[in-house]
Amino acid sequence: MIILCNVVIVVVMGLSGSGKSYLAKLLHRYWGFEWIRSDEIRKKLAGIEPTKHVREAFGEGIYSQDWTERVYSQMVKMAEDLVKEGKKVVLDATFLKEWQRELVKSAFPDAIFLLAEASDETIRRRLREREDISDATEEIYLKQKEVFERPSYAVVVNTEKSEEELRELLQNLLSAKGV
C-alpha cells in the first residue's frame, strides 16, 4: 500500500445515530471535503440501490466482517485516488474496531480521527426518525455498543451542539492542522 503523508484525511467515526454523517456533511459543504460514506459504498459493492434498506442481523450478510473488510478497503482506495488528485477527504463509517482504523492509518498516518457522540436518548430518537440510506436500527446500535473498541486518539465531538458550534470546532481543528 502507498503511504501518503501530510494529506488531509478526516475519519468521522462512532456508533450509528451518533452524528457521523452530519459532521461529514459539514466538512463537505463548508470545507470542500470529498465525502466517502460506507453505507453508499457497501450497497454499491453489493449491487443494491443506495436508497433501498437492507435488514440484516448485526454482523450478517453485507454487514459481515468479510463485507466490512471489502467496504473499508474500497473506502481507503478511493481516498488514495482522491488525494492523488489533490483533494481533501472525509471517511464516514462506524470504524468500530481498531483493525478498521488501522487500514486508514497505514495509508494515511496523519489522518484526523473524530469520534461523534451523543446521548443514548438522542441517538435512539435519531435512529427512529432517520430518513437516510443507513440501515441501522436501535437493535444494531445496541450491538455496536457491545463491541465498540473506543480509540484513545480520536477527538470526541458532541454532535448535540448547534451547527454553528460544530462548525467552529471543526474550523479550529482544521486550522490547528494547517488546513
mmCIF file of N, CA and C in Angstrom, residues 7 27 43 50 52 101 130 141 174 176:
data_model
loop_
_atom_site.group_PDB
_atom_site.id
_atom_site.type_symbol
_atom_site.label_atom_id
_atom_site.label_comp_id
_atom_site.label_asym_id
_atom_site.label_seq_id
_atom_site.Cartn_x
_atom_site.Cartn_y
_atom_site.Cartn_z
ATOM 1 N N VAL A 7 -1.426 14.757 4.227
ATOM 2 C CA VAL A 7 -2.636 15.000 3.449
ATOM 3 C C VAL A 7 -3.776 15.187 4.425
ATOM 4 N N LEU A 27 -18.175 19.040 6.799
ATOM 5 C CA LEU A 27 -16.846 19.100 6.192
ATOM 6 C C LEU A 27 -16.951 19.197 4.666
ATOM 7 N N LYS A 43 -23.499 -0.682 -0.361
ATOM 8 C CA LYS A 43 -24.622 -1.013 -1.243
ATOM 9 C C LYS A 43 -24.185 -1.053 -2.703
ATOM 10 N N PRO A 50 -28.786 2.479 -3.434
ATOM 11 C CA PRO A 50 -28.427 3.111 -2.152
ATOM 12 C C PRO A 50 -29.622 3.445 -1.250
ATOM 13 N N LYS A 52 -32.373 1.744 -1.002
ATOM 14 C CA LYS A 52 -33.078 0.542 -0.555
ATOM 15 C C LYS A 52 -32.530 0.105 0.807
ATOM 16 N N ARG A 101 -9.634 0.925 11.658
ATOM 17 C CA ARG A 101 -8.928 2.211 11.699
ATOM 18 C C ARG A 101 -7.485 2.054 11.222
ATOM 19 N N ARG A 130 -34.880 8.765 11.476
ATOM 20 C CA ARG A 130 -33.992 8.975 10.334
ATOM 21 C C ARG A 130 -34.606 8.541 9.017
ATOM 22 N N TYR A 141 -27.619 -0.531 16.889
ATOM 23 C CA TYR A 141 -26.899 0.414 17.759
ATOM 24 C C TYR A 141 -26.497 -0.251 19.079
ATOM 25 N N LEU A 174 -9.256 22.024 12.095
ATOM 26 C CA LEU A 174 -8.591 22.081 10.781
ATOM 27 C C LEU A 174 -7.490 23.136 10.766
ATOM 28 N N ALA A 176 -5.688 24.096 13.256
ATOM 29 C CA ALA A 176 -4.569 23.558 14.037
ATOM 30 C C ALA A 176 -3.744 22.584 13.205
#
